Amino acid sequence: MGRIGLLVAFVLWVGVGMAQEPEIRNTIEKFRPTNGCRIPADIKFRLGATHVGGKYCLTEEPFIIEGAKKLNELGYGIIKLWFANGEGNPKGYMYHSDWKVTRQTTLKELAEHPYYRRCFDMPFSVFALSISDGFPGNSTKDLTVSLAKTEEDIYRLSLYLLQTYRDREITFIIQNWEGDWLLRGGTGPDAHWEINGAPADWKLRVENMCKWVNARQRGVDRARAEVKGGKCKVYHAVEANRVMDGRNGVPSVATHVLPGVEIDMVSWSAYDGVSEDGVKMYEGICFLKQNMRPTAEMNGKKVVFIGEIGYPENMANRTKEEVVRMWDTFMAVYLALDIPYVFHWELYCNELKADEFDRKQYPSRSAADMRGFWLIRPDGSKSWAQEYLESVLKCAGERYDRMGQ
């Protein structure tokens, strides 16, 4: 589609979106839990959280296992974990851990690691695994070898999961971290294409991402073709994180990658969809569905899930009422659109107030240091978001009541 075609499509979308806003708002209010919406009976298996890089821990167990056990204890049925090797301990899972991995450790070997095996043996129905290995960025080199390796690594991981867990009702979703930041080469000033404009090589970046996504999908497809009849499922998802930029005409995963690939699912790290009335979140999900092309495995179903969403409690003098209201809005949108999975960012907060880009996990931090992306605070107490989500979980299959909120 040429520039004029994209512009026309964008104008038509905006016009339709504006015309529907009152109806969207009414729908959101109808599905707002605190307005008495009925909570799905399977809500436990739709709600979960990410566990990675938290800047504190509460036990002396290996950090990844501590977090998985805590989420299970809290009543969540799905979990998102980072899945990347490193020298010694993988980044994000350092506390009380002795991984003994290297940069040569394969994805399959990582899945065989006792720490991941213990997590996978816990009673979660879905494990989303964030894997971004091998992304070529703006490379102008011949990608034949690197893409073949990417495909083979994903194939061997997928085959291992399908064979090992074939007798268990469990789903693994292989996905990338925030795709628009990958596309733009990071999160710094140069990555803000909505402000500074896209660089001259943006088309090359898009082309390389499409090739990389296709290689990963081929790996999953090959494994599924070899393992038939099992209960275990493996899917591949692309995660977008600047969907609103795409709606505003900026080259993005939503507008320039999704139409060029066939993918099982789409994940949205959905902070750019946050608004008090929920309309942006609703329209963003619809926009992603409009642009994605599902694989044959999905039988025409367009699946978009929320790979990451949070509302930091320790910022802007927020009150419990404000946090609960925002989460009630999120849930109203997700229930209205029948979103299958929602991952809260995150179990333990990973961001400091003073420097949000300080990703060092050590030393352990206090609540006062943190921005408040948490379900559990450093002192072990439940956050306001956790109290609200716990009340939603308790109402499974029934109309919501405030349960002490």
Coordinates of C-alpha atoms in Angstrom, one line a residue:
M1 CA 0.0 0.0 0.0
G2 CA 1.4 3.4 -1.0
R3 CA 1.7 6.5 1.1
I4 CA -1.7 7.8 -0.2
G5 CA -3.4 4.5 0.5
L6 CA -2.1 4.4 4.0
L7 CA -3.2 8.0 4.6
V8 CA -6.7 7.2 3.3
A9 CA -6.9 4.1 5.4
F10 CA -5.8 6.1 8.5
V11 CA -8.4 8.8 7.8
L12 CA -11.1 6.3 7.4
W13 CA -10.1 4.5 10.6
V14 CA -10.0 7.7 12.6
G15 CA -13.4 8.7 11.3
V16 CA -14.9 5.3 12.2
G17 CA -13.2 5.4 15.6
M18 CA -14.6 8.9 16.4
A19 CA -18.1 7.9 15.3
Q20 CA -18.1 4.9 17.6
E21 CA -16.7 6.5 20.7
P22 CA -20.0 7.0 22.5
E23 CA -20.9 3.4 21.8
I24 CA -17.5 2.2 23.0
R25 CA -17.8 4.1 26.2
N26 CA -21.2 2.6 26.8
T27 CA -19.9 -0.9 26.2
I28 CA -17.0 -0.3 28.6
E29 CA -19.3 0.9 31.3
K30 CA -21.5 -2.2 30.8
F31 CA -18.5 -4.5 31.3
R32 CA -17.0 -2.6 34.2
P33 CA -16.7 -5.1 37.1
T34 CA -17.6 -2.5 39.7
N35 CA -20.9 -1.9 37.8
G36 CA -21.8 -5.5 38.5
C37 CA -20.5 -7.2 35.4
R38 CA -20.4 -11.0 35.5
I39 CA -16.9 -12.3 35.8
P40 CA -16.0 -15.2 33.5
A41 CA -15.8 -18.5 35.3
D42 CA -12.3 -19.1 33.8
I43 CA -10.9 -15.7 34.9
K44 CA -8.1 -17.4 36.8
F45 CA -6.7 -18.7 33.5
R46 CA -7.0 -15.3 31.9
L47 CA -5.1 -13.2 34.5
G48 CA -1.5 -13.4 35.5
A49 CA 1.7 -11.4 35.8
T50 CA 5.3 -11.2 34.5
H51 CA 8.1 -12.2 36.8
V52 CA 11.5 -10.8 35.8
G53 CA 14.1 -8.4 37.1
G54 CA 12.3 -7.4 40.3
K55 CA 14.6 -5.4 42.6
Y56 CA 13.8 -7.3 45.7
C57 CA 13.0 -10.8 46.9
L58 CA 11.2 -12.3 49.8
T59 CA 12.7 -15.7 50.3
E60 CA 16.0 -17.5 49.8
E61 CA 14.7 -19.7 47.0
P62 CA 16.0 -19.3 43.4
F63 CA 14.4 -16.0 42.3
I64 CA 12.5 -17.4 39.3
I65 CA 11.0 -20.2 41.4
E66 CA 10.1 -17.9 44.2
G67 CA 8.1 -15.7 41.9
A68 CA 6.3 -18.5 40.1
K69 CA 5.3 -20.0 43.5
K70 CA 4.1 -16.6 44.7
L71 CA 1.9 -16.1 41.6
N72 CA 0.4 -19.6 42.0
E73 CA -0.2 -18.9 45.7
L74 CA -2.0 -15.7 44.7
G75 CA -4.4 -17.6 42.5
Y76 CA -3.3 -16.7 39.0
G77 CA -3.4 -19.4 36.3
I78 CA -1.0 -17.9 33.7
I79 CA 2.5 -16.5 34.0
K80 CA 5.0 -14.6 31.8
L81 CA 8.8 -15.3 32.1
W82 CA 11.9 -14.0 30.3
F83 CA 13.8 -16.7 28.5
A84 CA 17.3 -15.8 27.6
N85 CA 20.7 -17.2 28.4
G86 CA 23.7 -15.3 29.8
E87 CA 27.0 -15.9 31.5
G88 CA 26.4 -17.5 34.8
N89 CA 22.9 -16.2 35.7
P90 CA 20.4 -15.0 33.1
K91 CA 19.6 -11.3 33.5
G92 CA 16.5 -10.8 35.6
Y93 CA 16.8 -14.0 37.8
M94 CA 19.9 -13.5 39.9
Y95 CA 18.8 -13.7 43.6
H96 CA 19.8 -16.9 45.3
S97 CA 20.4 -18.6 42.0
D98 CA 23.2 -20.7 40.4
W99 CA 22.1 -21.2 36.9
K100 CA 25.5 -22.3 35.4
V101 CA 24.5 -21.3 31.9
T102 CA 26.5 -19.6 29.2
R103 CA 25.8 -17.7 26.0
Q104 CA 26.1 -20.9 24.1
T105 CA 23.3 -22.5 26.1
T106 CA 20.5 -23.2 23.6
L107 CA 16.8 -22.3 24.1
K108 CA 16.0 -26.0 24.3
E109 CA 18.7 -26.5 26.9
L110 CA 17.4 -23.6 28.9
A111 CA 13.9 -25.2 28.9
E112 CA 15.5 -28.3 30.3
H113 CA 17.2 -26.4 33.1
P114 CA 15.9 -27.5 36.6
Y115 CA 14.7 -24.0 37.4
Y116 CA 12.5 -23.7 34.4
R117 CA 11.4 -27.3 34.8
R118 CA 10.2 -26.6 38.3
C119 CA 8.3 -23.6 37.1
F120 CA 6.8 -25.5 34.2
D121 CA 5.7 -28.2 36.6
M122 CA 3.6 -25.7 38.5
P123 CA -0.2 -25.7 37.8
F124 CA -0.3 -22.8 35.3
S125 CA -2.2 -23.2 32.1
V126 CA -0.2 -20.7 30.1
F127 CA 3.5 -19.8 30.0
A128 CA 4.4 -16.8 27.9
L129 CA 8.1 -16.9 27.2
S130 CA 9.7 -13.6 26.1
I131 CA 12.5 -14.4 23.6
S132 CA 14.2 -11.8 21.4
D133 CA 17.3 -13.6 20.4
G134 CA 18.7 -13.0 16.9
F135 CA 16.8 -9.9 16.0
P136 CA 18.7 -8.4 13.0
G137 CA 17.7 -4.8 13.6
N138 CA 19.0 -2.6 10.7
S139 CA 21.7 -5.0 9.5
T140 CA 22.5 -4.9 5.8
K141 CA 24.3 -8.2 5.9
D142 CA 23.0 -11.4 4.3
L143 CA 20.7 -12.8 6.9
T144 CA 20.4 -16.3 5.5
V145 CA 22.6 -18.0 8.2
S146 CA 21.3 -16.0 11.2
L147 CA 17.6 -16.5 10.2
A148 CA 18.2 -20.2 9.7
K149 CA 19.7 -20.4 13.2
T150 CA 16.7 -18.5 14.6
E151 CA 14.3 -20.9 13.0
E152 CA 16.2 -23.9 14.1
D153 CA 16.5 -22.7 17.7
I154 CA 12.7 -21.9 17.9
Y155 CA 11.9 -25.3 16.2
R156 CA 14.0 -27.3 18.7
L157 CA 12.5 -25.4 21.7
S158 CA 9.0 -25.9 20.4
L159 CA 9.6 -29.6 19.6
Y160 CA 10.9 -30.2 23.1
L161 CA 7.9 -28.5 24.8
L162 CA 5.4 -30.3 22.6
Q163 CA 7.0 -33.7 23.3
T164 CA 7.8 -33.2 26.9
Y165 CA 4.3 -31.9 27.9
R166 CA 2.2 -33.7 25.3
D167 CA 0.0 -35.3 27.9
R168 CA -0.8 -32.1 29.8
E169 CA -3.3 -29.3 29.0
I170 CA -0.7 -26.5 28.8
T171 CA 0.0 -23.7 26.4
F172 CA 3.4 -22.1 25.7
I173 CA 3.5 -18.7 23.9
I174 CA 6.8 -17.8 22.4
Q175 CA 6.9 -14.0 21.9
N176 CA 9.3 -11.1 21.6
W177 CA 9.8 -8.2 24.0
E178 CA 8.2 -4.8 22.9
G179 CA 8.5 -5.0 19.1
D180 CA 8.4 -1.4 18.3
W181 CA 11.4 -0.7 20.5
L182 CA 13.2 -3.6 18.8
L183 CA 12.3 -2.1 15.5
R184 CA 13.6 1.3 16.5
G185 CA 16.8 0.0 18.1
G186 CA 16.1 0.8 21.8
T187 CA 14.2 3.3 23.9
G188 CA 16.4 6.4 23.8
P189 CA 15.6 9.7 22.1
D190 CA 16.4 8.3 18.6
A191 CA 13.7 5.7 19.1
H192 CA 10.9 8.3 19.4
W193 CA 9.9 8.4 15.8
E194 CA 6.6 10.1 16.7
I195 CA 8.7 13.1 17.6
N196 CA 11.9 13.0 15.5
G197 CA 10.5 11.1 12.5
A198 CA 11.5 7.7 11.3
P199 CA 15.1 7.2 10.2
A200 CA 16.1 6.8 6.5
D201 CA 16.5 3.0 7.0
W202 CA 13.1 2.3 8.5
K203 CA 12.0 0.2 5.6
L204 CA 15.1 -2.0 6.0
R205 CA 14.3 -2.4 9.7
V206 CA 10.7 -3.4 8.8
E207 CA 11.9 -5.9 6.2
N208 CA 14.3 -7.5 8.6
M209 CA 11.7 -7.8 11.3
C210 CA 9.3 -9.4 9.0
K211 CA 12.0 -12.0 8.0
W212 CA 12.8 -12.6 11.6
V213 CA 9.2 -13.1 12.6
N214 CA 8.6 -15.4 9.7
A215 CA 11.7 -17.5 10.7
R216 CA 10.4 -17.9 14.2
Q217 CA 6.9 -18.8 13.0
R218 CA 8.4 -21.4 10.7
G219 CA 10.2 -22.9 13.6
V220 CA 6.9 -23.3 15.6
D221 CA 5.1 -24.5 12.5
R222 CA 7.7 -27.3 11.8
A223 CA 7.5 -28.5 15.4
R224 CA 3.7 -28.6 15.4
A225 CA 3.7 -30.5 12.1
E226 CA 5.8 -33.3 13.7
V227 CA 3.9 -33.6 17.0
K228 CA 0.2 -34.4 16.4
G229 CA -2.5 -35.2 18.9
G230 CA -0.9 -33.9 22.1
K231 CA -2.6 -31.8 24.7
C232 CA 0.3 -29.3 24.9
K233 CA 0.1 -26.3 22.5
V234 CA 2.8 -24.0 21.4
Y235 CA 2.0 -20.7 19.7
H236 CA 4.1 -17.8 18.4
A237 CA 3.1 -14.1 19.0
V238 CA 4.5 -10.8 17.9
E239 CA 4.4 -8.1 20.6
A240 CA 3.7 -4.4 19.6
N241 CA 4.1 -1.5 22.0
R242 CA 3.5 1.7 20.0
V243 CA 0.1 1.0 18.5
M244 CA -1.1 4.6 18.8
D245 CA 1.9 5.8 16.8
G246 CA 0.9 3.4 14.1
R247 CA -2.7 4.8 14.1
N248 CA -1.1 8.3 13.7
G249 CA 0.9 7.3 10.6
V250 CA 4.2 6.4 12.2
P251 CA 5.9 3.2 10.8
S252 CA 5.1 0.6 13.4
V253 CA 4.8 -3.1 14.1
A254 CA 1.0 -2.7 13.9
T255 CA 0.9 -1.0 10.5
H256 CA 4.0 -2.3 8.8
V257 CA 5.0 -5.7 10.3
L258 CA 1.7 -7.4 11.0
P259 CA 0.3 -7.0 7.5
G260 CA 3.5 -8.5 6.1
V261 CA 3.5 -11.7 8.2
E262 CA 1.3 -14.6 9.2
I263 CA 1.3 -15.0 13.0
D264 CA -0.6 -17.1 15.5
M265 CA -1.2 -14.3 18.0
V266 CA -0.4 -10.7 18.7
S267 CA 0.7 -9.4 22.1
W268 CA 0.3 -5.7 23.1
S269 CA 2.5 -4.1 25.8
A270 CA -0.3 -1.6 26.2
Y271 CA 0.9 1.4 28.1
D272 CA 0.2 3.7 25.1
G273 CA -3.4 2.6 25.3
V274 CA -4.0 4.0 28.8
S275 CA -6.7 6.5 29.3
E276 CA -9.3 7.2 31.9
D277 CA -12.3 6.2 29.8
G278 CA -10.6 3.1 28.2
V279 CA -11.4 4.1 24.6
K280 CA -7.8 4.1 23.4
M281 CA -7.3 0.6 24.8
Y282 CA -10.5 -0.6 23.1
E283 CA -9.6 0.9 19.8
G284 CA -6.0 -0.2 20.0
I285 CA -7.0 -3.9 20.3
C286 CA -9.4 -3.5 17.4
F287 CA -6.7 -1.9 15.3
L288 CA -4.3 -4.8 16.0
K289 CA -7.0 -7.3 15.0
Q290 CA -7.6 -5.3 11.8
N291 CA -4.0 -5.4 10.8
M292 CA -3.0 -9.0 11.8
R293 CA -3.0 -12.0 9.5
P294 CA -3.5 -15.3 11.5
T295 CA -1.8 -18.5 10.5
A296 CA -3.8 -21.5 9.3
E297 CA -3.4 -23.0 12.8
M298 CA -5.8 -20.3 14.1
N299 CA -8.6 -21.2 11.7
G300 CA -9.3 -17.5 11.0
K301 CA -9.4 -16.4 14.6
K302 CA -7.6 -13.2 15.4
V303 CA -6.1 -13.4 18.9
V304 CA -4.8 -10.3 20.6
F305 CA -3.8 -10.5 24.2
I306 CA -2.3 -8.0 26.7
G307 CA 1.4 -9.0 27.1
E308 CA 2.1 -6.2 29.5
I309 CA 0.1 -3.6 31.4
G310 CA 0.6 -1.8 34.7
Y311 CA -0.2 1.4 36.5
P312 CA 2.6 2.4 38.9
E313 CA 1.2 3.1 42.4
N314 CA 4.2 5.0 43.8
M315 CA 4.1 7.9 41.2
A316 CA 2.1 11.1 40.9
N317 CA 0.7 10.9 44.4
R318 CA -1.8 8.3 43.2
T319 CA -4.4 7.0 45.6
K320 CA -5.9 3.6 46.0
E321 CA -9.1 4.9 44.5
E322 CA -7.3 6.1 41.3
V323 CA -5.4 2.8 40.9
V324 CA -8.6 0.7 41.4
R325 CA -10.5 2.9 39.0
M326 CA -7.9 2.5 36.3
W327 CA -7.7 -1.3 36.7
D328 CA -11.5 -1.5 36.6
T329 CA -11.3 0.4 33.3
F330 CA -8.7 -2.0 32.0
M331 CA -10.8 -5.0 33.0
A332 CA -13.9 -3.6 31.5
V333 CA -12.2 -3.3 28.1
Y334 CA -10.6 -6.8 28.3
L335 CA -13.9 -8.4 29.3
A336 CA -15.9 -6.5 26.6
L337 CA -13.4 -7.7 23.9
D338 CA -13.1 -11.2 25.4
I339 CA -9.3 -10.9 25.7
P340 CA -7.9 -14.4 26.5
Y341 CA -4.8 -13.4 28.5
V342 CA -3.8 -10.3 30.5
F343 CA -0.3 -10.1 32.1
H344 CA 0.1 -7.5 34.8
W345 CA 3.5 -5.8 34.9
E346 CA 4.6 -7.2 37.2
L347 CA 4.9 -9.4 40.3
Y348 CA 7.7 -7.4 42.0
C349 CA 8.6 -3.9 40.7
N350 CA 11.7 -3.6 38.6
E351 CA 11.8 0.2 38.1
L352 CA 13.4 2.8 40.4
K353 CA 11.9 6.3 40.8
A354 CA 15.2 8.0 40.5
D355 CA 16.3 6.3 37.3
E356 CA 13.8 4.1 35.4
F357 CA 16.5 2.9 33.1
D358 CA 18.6 1.4 36.0
R359 CA 18.1 -2.3 35.3
K360 CA 20.6 -3.6 37.8
Q361 CA 18.9 -6.1 40.0
Y362 CA 21.2 -5.7 43.0
P363 CA 21.0 -4.5 45.7
S364 CA 17.5 -5.2 47.1
R365 CA 15.4 -2.0 47.2
S366 CA 12.8 -0.6 49.5
A367 CA 9.3 0.4 48.5
A368 CA 10.2 4.1 48.7
D369 CA 12.8 3.6 46.0
M370 CA 10.3 2.0 43.5
R371 CA 7.8 3.3 41.0
G372 CA 5.2 0.7 42.1
F373 CA 4.8 -1.7 39.2
W374 CA 3.9 -4.5 41.7
L375 CA 1.4 -7.0 43.0
I376 CA 3.5 -7.6 46.1
R377 CA 5.6 -4.8 47.7
P378 CA 9.1 -5.3 49.2
D379 CA 7.6 -5.8 52.7
G380 CA 5.4 -8.6 51.4
S381 CA 2.1 -6.7 51.5
K382 CA -0.4 -6.7 48.7
S383 CA -0.6 -3.7 46.4
W384 CA -3.8 -1.9 45.5
A385 CA -3.8 -3.6 42.1
Q386 CA -3.5 -7.0 43.7
E387 CA -6.3 -6.3 46.1
Y388 CA -8.6 -5.4 43.2
L389 CA -7.5 -8.3 41.0
E390 CA -7.9 -10.7 43.9
S391 CA -11.5 -9.5 44.3
V392 CA -12.1 -10.1 40.6
L393 CA -10.7 -13.7 40.9
K394 CA -12.9 -14.4 43.9
C395 CA -16.0 -13.5 41.8
A396 CA -15.3 -16.1 39.1
G397 CA -18.6 -17.1 37.4
E398 CA -20.6 -14.5 39.4
R399 CA -21.5 -10.9 39.2
Y400 CA -18.7 -8.8 40.7
D401 CA -19.1 -7.4 44.2
R402 CA -16.6 -5.2 45.9
M403 CA -15.5 -7.9 48.3
G404 CA -14.3 -5.3 50.8
Q405 CA -12.9 -2.9 48.2

